[in-house]
């Protein structure tokens, strides 16, 4: 049901019916999160995200379509935070404590450290988007459809896993750099030293 509602929501978004799309996707997300929380173990909750977590990216695209960048960032982070929480649950040093940190708080800490946070959506069907947060603020870098990017990533990983030299992997790595790293790094404040 969640998958069908996500397809309905993304179809409405493509038709430009953003409010309807967002409503359907919010309903799908509610169903998805209820299902996640009903599972008994942390691995299953993390696994269901891996199988169906793209709903967060679809909802974020609705929010980006109406220039609500901070909401889109929070939506993508909301999905990732759940996975992180489920992965570290049960580890004494990994227990989440305190309140969620807001974008302004993150921005202050990043500026102090000359750092940037780069968060990617989960581009199963939606275009790949990078959120760049640094001392200057939050920006979105639209990278296009994920298929060509993923093809180059898989090619490079397969070659590296087979023991090929970096020289052999260089064409795929260069395309990845042009498609992903270049546009994302261009959006980062030049004073940033860490990611």
Coordinates of N, CA and C in Angstrom, one line a residue:
X1 N 0.8 -1.2 0.0 CA 0.0 0.0 0.0 C 0.9 1.3 0.0
X2 N 1.9 1.2 0.8 CA 2.8 2.4 0.9 C 3.5 2.6 -0.5
X3 N 3.9 1.6 -1.2 CA 4.6 1.7 -2.5 C 3.6 2.2 -3.5
X4 N 2.4 1.7 -3.5 CA 1.3 2.2 -4.4 C 1.0 3.7 -4.2
X5 N 0.9 4.1 -2.9 CA 0.7 5.5 -2.6 C 1.8 6.4 -3.0
X6 N 3.1 5.8 -2.9 CA 4.2 6.6 -3.3 C 4.2 6.8 -4.8
X7 N 3.8 5.8 -5.6 CA 3.7 5.9 -7.0 C 2.6 7.0 -7.4
X8 N 1.5 6.9 -6.6 CA 0.4 7.9 -6.9 C 0.9 9.3 -6.6
X9 N 1.6 9.4 -5.5 CA 2.1 10.8 -5.1 C 3.1 11.3 -6.1
X10 N 4.0 10.5 -6.6 CA 5.0 11.0 -7.6 C 4.3 11.2 -8.9
X11 N 3.3 10.5 -9.3 CA 2.6 10.8 -10.5 C 1.9 12.1 -10.4
X12 N 1.2 12.4 -9.3 CA 0.6 13.7 -9.1 C 1.6 14.8 -9.1
X13 N 2.8 14.6 -8.5 CA 3.8 15.6 -8.6 C 4.3 15.9 -10.0
X14 N 4.4 14.8 -10.8 CA 4.8 15.0 -12.2 C 3.7 15.8 -13.0
X15 N 2.5 15.7 -12.6 CA 1.4 16.4 -13.2 C 1.3 17.8 -12.7
X16 N 2.1 18.2 -11.7 CA 2.1 19.5 -11.2 C 1.1 19.7 -10.1
X17 N 0.5 18.7 -9.6 CA -0.6 18.8 -8.6 C 0.1 18.5 -7.2
X18 N 0.9 19.5 -6.8 CA 1.9 19.4 -5.7 C 1.2 19.2 -4.4
X19 N 0.1 20.0 -4.1 CA -0.6 19.8 -2.8 C -1.2 18.4 -2.7
X20 N -1.8 17.9 -3.8 CA -2.4 16.6 -3.7 C -1.3 15.5 -3.6
X21 N -0.2 15.7 -4.3 CA 0.9 14.8 -4.2 C 1.5 14.7 -2.8
X22 N 1.7 15.9 -2.2 CA 2.2 15.9 -0.8 C 1.3 15.3 0.2
X23 N 0.0 15.5 0.0 CA -1.0 14.8 0.9 C -0.9 13.3 0.8
X24 N -0.9 12.8 -0.4 CA -0.8 11.3 -0.6 C 0.5 10.8 -0.1
X25 N 1.6 11.5 -0.3 CA 2.9 11.1 0.2 C 3.0 11.1 1.7
X26 N 2.4 12.1 2.3 CA 2.4 12.2 3.8 C 1.6 11.0 4.4
X27 N 0.5 10.6 3.7 CA -0.3 9.5 4.1 C 0.6 8.2 4.0
X28 N 1.3 8.1 2.8 CA 2.1 6.9 2.6 C 3.2 6.8 3.7
X29 N 3.8 8.0 4.0 CA 4.9 8.0 5.0 C 4.4 7.6 6.4
X30 N 3.2 8.1 6.7 CA 2.6 7.7 8.0 C 2.4 6.2 8.0
X31 N 1.9 5.6 7.0 CA 1.7 4.1 6.9 C 3.1 3.4 7.0
X32 N 4.1 3.9 6.3 CA 5.4 3.3 6.3 C 6.0 3.4 7.7
X33 N 5.9 4.5 8.3 CA 6.5 4.7 9.7 C 5.8 3.8 10.7
X34 N 4.5 3.7 10.6 CA 3.7 2.8 11.5 C 4.2 1.4 11.3
X35 N 4.4 1.0 10.1 CA 4.8 -0.4 9.8 C 6.2 -0.6 10.3
X36 N 7.1 0.4 10.2 CA 8.5 0.3 10.7 C 8.5 0.1 12.2
X37 N 7.7 0.9 12.9 CA 7.6 0.9 14.3 C 7.0 -0.4 14.9
X38 N 6.2 -1.1 14.0 CA 5.5 -2.3 14.5 C 6.4 -3.5 14.4
X39 N 7.6 -3.4 13.8 CA 8.5 -4.5 13.7 C 9.2 -4.7 15.0
X40 N 9.5 -5.9 15.3 CA 10.1 -6.3 16.6 C 11.5 -6.0 16.8
X41 N 12.3 -6.1 15.7 CA 13.8 -5.9 15.9 C 14.3 -4.8 15.1
X42 N 15.5 -4.3 15.6 CA 16.1 -3.1 14.9 C 16.6 -3.4 13.5
X43 N 17.1 -4.6 13.3 CA 17.6 -5.0 11.9 C 16.4 -4.9 10.9
X44 N 15.2 -5.4 11.3 CA 14.1 -5.4 10.4 C 13.7 -4.0 10.1
X45 N 13.7 -3.1 11.1 CA 13.3 -1.7 10.9 C 14.3 -1.1 10.0
X46 N 15.6 -1.3 10.1 CA 16.6 -0.7 9.2 C 16.4 -1.3 7.8
X47 N 16.1 -2.6 7.7 CA 16.0 -3.3 6.5 C 14.8 -2.8 5.7
X48 N 13.7 -2.5 6.3 CA 12.5 -2.0 5.6 C 12.8 -0.7 5.0
X49 N 13.6 0.1 5.7 CA 14.0 1.4 5.1 C 14.8 1.2 3.9
X50 N 15.7 0.3 3.9 CA 16.5 0.0 2.7 C 15.7 -0.4 1.5
X51 N 14.5 -1.1 1.8 CA 13.7 -1.6 0.7 C 12.7 -0.5 0.3
X52 N 12.2 0.4 1.2 CA 11.2 1.3 0.8 C 11.4 2.8 1.3
X53 N 12.6 3.1 1.7 CA 12.9 4.4 2.3 C 12.8 5.6 1.3
X54 N 12.7 5.3 0.0 CA 12.6 6.3 -1.0 C 11.4 7.2 -0.9
X55 N 10.5 6.9 -0.1 CA 9.3 7.7 0.2 C 9.7 9.1 0.7
X56 N 10.7 9.1 1.6 CA 11.2 10.3 2.1 C 11.7 11.2 1.0
X57 N 12.5 10.7 0.0 CA 13.0 11.5 -1.1 C 11.8 12.0 -1.9
X58 N 10.8 11.2 -2.2 CA 9.7 11.6 -3.0 C 9.0 12.8 -2.3
X59 N 8.7 12.7 -1.0 CA 8.1 13.8 -0.2 C 9.0 15.0 -0.3
X60 N 10.3 14.8 -0.1 CA 11.2 16.0 -0.2 C 11.2 16.7 -1.5
X61 N 10.9 15.9 -2.6 CA 10.8 16.6 -3.9 C 9.6 17.5 -4.0
X62 N 8.5 17.1 -3.4 CA 7.3 17.9 -3.3 C 7.7 19.2 -2.5
X63 N 8.4 19.1 -1.5 CA 8.7 20.3 -0.7 C 9.7 21.2 -1.5
X64 N 10.6 20.6 -2.2 CA 11.5 21.4 -3.0 C 10.7 22.1 -4.1
X65 N 9.7 21.5 -4.7 CA 8.9 22.1 -5.7 C 8.2 23.4 -5.3
X66 N 8.0 23.5 -4.0 CA 7.5 24.8 -3.4 C 8.5 25.6 -2.6
X67 N 9.8 25.4 -2.9 CA 10.9 26.1 -2.3 C 10.9 26.0 -0.8
X68 N 10.6 24.9 -0.3 CA 10.7 24.6 1.2 C 11.9 23.8 1.4
X69 N 13.1 24.4 1.2 CA 14.3 23.6 1.3 C 14.6 23.0 2.7
X70 N 14.3 23.8 3.7 CA 14.6 23.3 5.1 C 13.7 22.1 5.4
X71 N 12.4 22.2 5.0 CA 11.5 21.0 5.2 C 12.0 19.8 4.4
X72 N 12.5 20.0 3.2 CA 13.0 18.9 2.4 C 14.2 18.3 3.0
X73 N 15.1 19.1 3.5 CA 16.3 18.6 4.2 C 15.8 17.8 5.5
X74 N 14.9 18.3 6.2 CA 14.4 17.6 7.4 C 13.8 16.3 7.1
X75 N 13.1 16.3 6.0 CA 12.4 15.0 5.6 C 13.4 13.9 5.2
X76 N 14.4 14.3 4.4 CA 15.5 13.3 4.1 C 16.2 12.9 5.3
X77 N 16.5 13.8 6.2 CA 17.2 13.5 7.4 C 16.3 12.6 8.3
X78 N 15.0 12.9 8.3 CA 14.1 12.1 9.2 C 14.2 10.6 8.8
X79 N 14.3 10.3 7.6 CA 14.4 8.9 7.2 C 15.8 8.3 7.6
X80 N 16.8 9.1 7.4 CA 18.2 8.6 7.7 C 18.3 8.5 9.2
X81 N 17.8 9.4 10.0 CA 17.9 9.4 11.5 C 17.3 8.1 12.0
X82 N 16.1 7.7 11.4 CA 15.5 6.5 11.9 C 16.4 5.3 11.7
X83 N 17.0 5.2 10.5 CA 17.9 4.1 10.2 C 19.1 4.1 11.2
X84 N 19.7 5.3 11.4 CA 20.8 5.4 12.4 C 20.4 5.0 13.8
X85 N 19.2 5.4 14.2 CA 18.7 5.1 15.5 C 18.6 3.6 15.6
X86 N 18.0 2.9 14.6 CA 17.8 1.5 14.6 C 19.1 0.7 14.6
X87 N 20.1 1.3 13.9 CA 21.4 0.6 13.8 C 22.1 0.6 15.1
X88 N 22.0 1.7 15.8 CA 22.8 1.9 17.1 C 22.0 1.5 18.3
X89 N 20.7 1.2 18.2 CA 19.9 0.8 19.3 C 20.6 -0.4 20.0
X90 N 20.6 -0.4 21.3 CA 21.1 -1.5 22.1 C 22.6 -1.3 22.4
X91 N 23.3 -0.3 21.8 CA 24.7 -0.1 22.1 C 24.7 1.1 23.1
X92 N 25.3 0.8 24.2 CA 25.3 1.8 25.3 C 25.8 3.1 24.9
X93 N 26.9 3.1 24.1 CA 27.5 4.4 23.7 C 26.8 5.0 22.5
X94 N 25.8 4.3 22.0 CA 25.1 4.8 20.8 C 23.7 5.2 21.0
X95 N 23.3 5.3 22.3 CA 21.9 5.6 22.6 C 21.7 7.1 22.3
X96 N 20.6 7.4 21.7 CA 20.3 8.8 21.4 C 19.8 9.5 22.7
X97 N 20.3 10.7 22.9 CA 19.9 11.4 24.1 C 19.7 12.9 23.7
X98 N 18.9 13.6 24.5 CA 18.6 15.0 24.3 C 17.6 15.2 23.1
X99 N 17.6 16.4 22.7 CA 16.6 16.8 21.7 C 17.3 16.9 20.3
X100 N 16.5 16.8 19.3 CA 17.0 16.9 17.9 C 17.7 18.3 17.7
X101 N 18.7 18.3 16.9 CA 19.4 19.5 16.7 C 18.8 20.2 15.4
X102 N 18.6 21.5 15.5 CA 18.0 22.2 14.4 C 19.1 22.6 13.4
X103 N 18.6 23.1 12.2 CA 19.6 23.5 11.2 C 20.4 24.7 11.6
X104 N 19.9 25.6 12.3 CA 20.6 26.8 12.8 C 21.8 26.4 13.7
X105 N 21.4 25.4 14.6 CA 22.4 24.9 15.6 C 23.6 24.2 14.8
X106 N 23.2 23.3 13.8 CA 24.2 22.7 13.0 C 25.0 23.6 12.3
X107 N 24.4 24.7 11.7 CA 25.2 25.7 11.0 C 26.2 26.4 11.8
X108 N 25.9 26.7 13.1 CA 26.9 27.3 14.0 C 28.0 26.4 14.3
X109 N 27.7 25.1 14.5 CA 28.8 24.1 14.8 C 29.7 23.9 13.6
X110 N 29.0 23.8 12.4 CA 29.8 23.6 11.2 C 30.7 24.8 10.9
X111 N 30.2 26.0 11.2 CA 31.1 27.2 11.0 C 32.3 27.2 11.9
X112 N 32.0 26.8 13.2 CA 33.1 26.7 14.1 C 34.2 25.7 13.7
X113 N 33.8 24.7 13.0 CA 34.8 23.6 12.6 C 35.2 23.7 11.2
X114 N 34.8 24.8 10.5 CA 35.2 24.9 9.0 C 34.7 23.7 8.3
X115 N 33.5 23.2 8.6 CA 33.0 22.0 8.0 C 31.7 22.2 7.3
X116 N 31.4 21.2 6.5 CA 30.1 21.2 5.7 C 29.5 19.8 5.9
X117 N 28.2 19.8 6.0 CA 27.4 18.6 6.0 C 26.8 18.4 4.6
X118 N 27.0 17.2 4.0 CA 26.4 17.0 2.7 C 25.5 15.7 2.9
X119 N 24.2 15.9 2.6 CA 23.2 14.9 2.8 C 22.6 14.6 1.4
X120 N 22.6 13.3 1.0 CA 22.0 13.0 -0.3 C 20.6 12.3 0.0
X121 N 19.7 12.5 -0.9 CA 18.4 11.7 -0.8 C 18.7 10.3 -1.3
X122 N 17.6 9.5 -1.3 CA 17.7 8.1 -1.7 C 17.1 8.0 -3.1
X123 N 17.9 8.1 -4.2 CA 17.4 8.2 -5.5 C 17.0 6.9 -6.2
X124 N 16.0 6.2 -5.7 CA 15.7 5.0 -6.4 C 14.9 5.3 -7.7
X125 N 14.0 6.2 -7.6 CA 13.2 6.6 -8.8 C 13.3 8.1 -9.0
X126 N 13.6 8.8 -8.0 CA 13.6 10.3 -8.1 C 15.0 10.8 -8.4
X127 N 15.1 12.0 -8.9 CA 16.5 12.5 -9.2 C 17.3 12.6 -8.0
X128 N 18.6 12.5 -8.1 CA 19.6 12.6 -7.0 C 19.7 14.1 -6.6
X129 N 19.6 14.4 -5.3 CA 19.7 15.7 -4.8 C 20.7 15.7 -3.6
X130 N 21.5 16.7 -3.6 CA 22.4 16.9 -2.5 C 22.0 18.1 -1.7
X131 N 21.9 18.0 -0.4 CA 21.7 19.2 0.5 C 23.1 19.5 1.1
X132 N 23.5 20.8 0.9 CA 24.8 21.2 1.4 C 24.5 22.2 2.5
X133 N 25.0 21.9 3.7 CA 24.8 22.8 4.9 C 26.2 23.2 5.4
X134 N 26.5 24.5 5.4 CA 27.8 25.0 5.9 C 27.5 26.3 6.6
X135 N 28.5 27.0 7.0 CA 28.4 28.3 7.6 C 27.5 29.3 6.9
X136 N 27.5 29.2 5.6 CA 26.7 30.2 4.8 C 25.2 29.8 4.7
X137 N 24.8 28.6 5.1 CA 23.4 28.2 5.1 C 23.2 26.9 4.4
X138 N 21.9 26.7 4.0 CA 21.5 25.4 3.4 C 21.2 25.7 2.0
X139 N 21.8 24.8 1.1 CA 21.6 24.9 -0.3 C 21.2 23.5 -0.9
X140 N 20.6 23.5 -2.1 CA 20.2 22.3 -2.7 C 21.0 22.2 -4.1
X141 N 21.5 21.0 -4.4 CA 22.2 20.8 -5.6 C 21.5 19.7 -6.3
X142 N 20.8 20.0 -7.4 CA 20.0 19.0 -8.2 C 21.0 18.3 -9.1
X143 N 21.2 17.0 -9.0 CA 22.2 16.3 -9.8 C 21.6 15.5 -10.9
X144 N 20.3 15.4 -11.1 CA 19.7 14.7 -12.2 C 19.3 13.3 -11.8
X145 N 18.9 12.5 -12.8 CA 18.5 11.1 -12.6 C 19.7 10.3 -12.2
X146 N 19.4 9.3 -11.3 CA 20.5 8.6 -10.6 C 21.1 7.5 -11.5
X147 N 20.4 7.0 -12.5 CA 20.8 5.8 -13.3 C 22.2 6.0 -13.9
X148 N 22.6 7.1 -14.6 CA 24.0 7.1 -15.1 C 25.0 7.2 -14.0
X149 N 24.7 7.9 -12.9 CA 25.6 8.0 -11.8 C 25.8 6.7 -11.1
X150 N 24.7 5.9 -10.9 CA 24.8 4.6 -10.3 C 25.6 3.6 -11.2
X151 N 25.4 3.7 -12.5 CA 26.1 2.9 -13.4 C 27.6 3.0 -13.3
X152 N 28.1 4.3 -13.3 CA 29.5 4.6 -13.1 C 30.0 4.1 -11.7
X153 N 29.2 4.3 -10.7 CA 29.6 3.9 -9.3 C 29.8 2.4 -9.3
X154 N 28.8 1.7 -9.9 CA 28.9 0.2 -9.9 C 30.1 -0.3 -10.7
X155 N 30.3 0.3 -11.8 CA 31.4 -0.1 -12.7 C 32.7 0.1 -11.9
X156 N 32.9 1.3 -11.3 CA 34.2 1.5 -10.5 C 34.3 0.6 -9.4
X157 N 33.2 0.3 -8.7 CA 33.3 -0.6 -7.5 C 33.6 -2.0 -8.0
X158 N 33.0 -2.5 -9.1 CA 33.3 -3.8 -9.6 C 34.8 -4.0 -10.0
X159 N 35.3 -2.9 -10.7 CA 36.7 -3.0 -11.1 C 37.6 -3.0 -9.9
X160 N 37.3 -2.2 -8.9 CA 38.2 -2.1 -7.7 C 38.1 -3.4 -7.0
X161 N 36.9 -4.0 -6.9 CA 36.7 -5.3 -6.2 C 37.5 -6.4 -6.9
X162 N 37.6 -6.3 -8.2 CA 38.3 -7.3 -9.0 C 39.8 -7.1 -8.9
X163 N 40.3 -6.1 -8.2 CA 41.7 -5.9 -8.1 C 42.3 -5.0 -9.2
X164 N 41.5 -4.4 -10.0 CA 42.0 -3.6 -11.1 C 42.7 -2.3 -10.5
X165 N 43.6 -1.7 -11.2 CA 44.3 -0.5 -10.8 C 43.3 0.7 -10.9
X166 N 43.7 1.7 -10.1 CA 42.9 3.0 -10.2 C 42.9 3.5 -11.6
X167 N 44.0 3.3 -12.3 CA 44.1 3.8 -13.7 C 43.0 3.2 -14.6
X168 N 42.7 1.9 -14.4 CA 41.6 1.2 -15.1 C 40.3 1.8 -14.7
X169 N 40.1 2.1 -13.5 CA 38.8 2.7 -13.0 C 38.7 4.2 -13.3
X170 N 39.7 4.8 -13.7 CA 39.7 6.3 -13.8 C 38.6 6.8 -14.7
X171 N 38.3 6.2 -15.9 CA 37.2 6.8 -16.6 C 35.8 6.9 -15.9
X172 N 35.5 5.8 -15.2 CA 34.2 5.8 -14.4 C 34.3 6.8 -13.2
X173 N 35.5 6.8 -12.6 CA 35.6 7.7 -11.5 C 35.6 9.2 -11.9
X174 N 36.2 9.5 -13.1 CA 36.2 10.8 -13.6 C 34.8 11.3 -13.9
X175 N 34.0 10.4 -14.5 CA 32.6 10.7 -14.8 C 31.8 10.9 -13.5
X176 N 32.0 10.1 -12.5 CA 31.4 10.3 -11.2 C 31.8 11.7 -10.6
X177 N 33.0 12.0 -10.7 CA 33.5 13.3 -10.2 C 32.8 14.5 -10.9
X178 N 32.7 14.4 -12.2 CA 32.0 15.4 -13.0 C 30.5 15.5 -12.7
X179 N 29.9 14.3 -12.5 CA 28.4 14.3 -12.2 C 28.0 14.7 -10.8
X180 N 28.9 14.3 -9.8 CA 28.5 14.5 -8.4 C 29.4 15.4 -7.7
X181 N 30.7 15.1 -7.6 CA 31.6 15.9 -6.8 C 31.7 17.3 -7.2
X182 N 31.9 17.5 -8.5 CA 32.1 18.9 -9.0 C 30.9 19.8 -8.7
X183 N 29.7 19.5 -9.0 CA 28.6 20.3 -8.7 C 28.4 20.5 -7.2
X184 N 28.6 19.5 -6.4 CA 28.4 19.6 -4.9 C 29.5 20.5 -4.3
X185 N 30.7 20.2 -4.7 CA 31.8 21.0 -4.1 C 31.7 22.5 -4.6
X186 N 31.1 22.8 -5.7 CA 31.0 24.2 -6.2 C 30.0 24.9 -5.3
X187 N 29.1 24.2 -4.6 CA 28.1 24.8 -3.7 C 28.6 25.0 -2.3
X188 N 29.8 24.5 -2.0 CA 30.3 24.6 -0.6 C 31.2 25.8 -0.5
X189 N 31.1 26.4 0.7 CA 31.9 27.6 1.0 C 33.4 27.2 0.8
X190 N 34.1 28.1 0.2 CA 35.5 27.8 -0.1 C 36.4 27.7 1.1
X191 N 35.9 28.2 2.3 CA 36.7 28.0 3.5 C 36.5 26.7 4.2
X192 N 35.6 25.9 3.7 CA 35.4 24.5 4.3 C 36.6 23.6 4.2
X193 N 37.0 23.0 5.3 CA 38.1 22.1 5.3 C 37.7 20.7 5.5
X194 N 36.5 20.5 6.1 CA 36.1 19.1 6.4 C 34.7 18.9 6.0
X195 N 34.4 17.6 5.7 CA 33.0 17.2 5.4 C 32.5 16.2 6.3

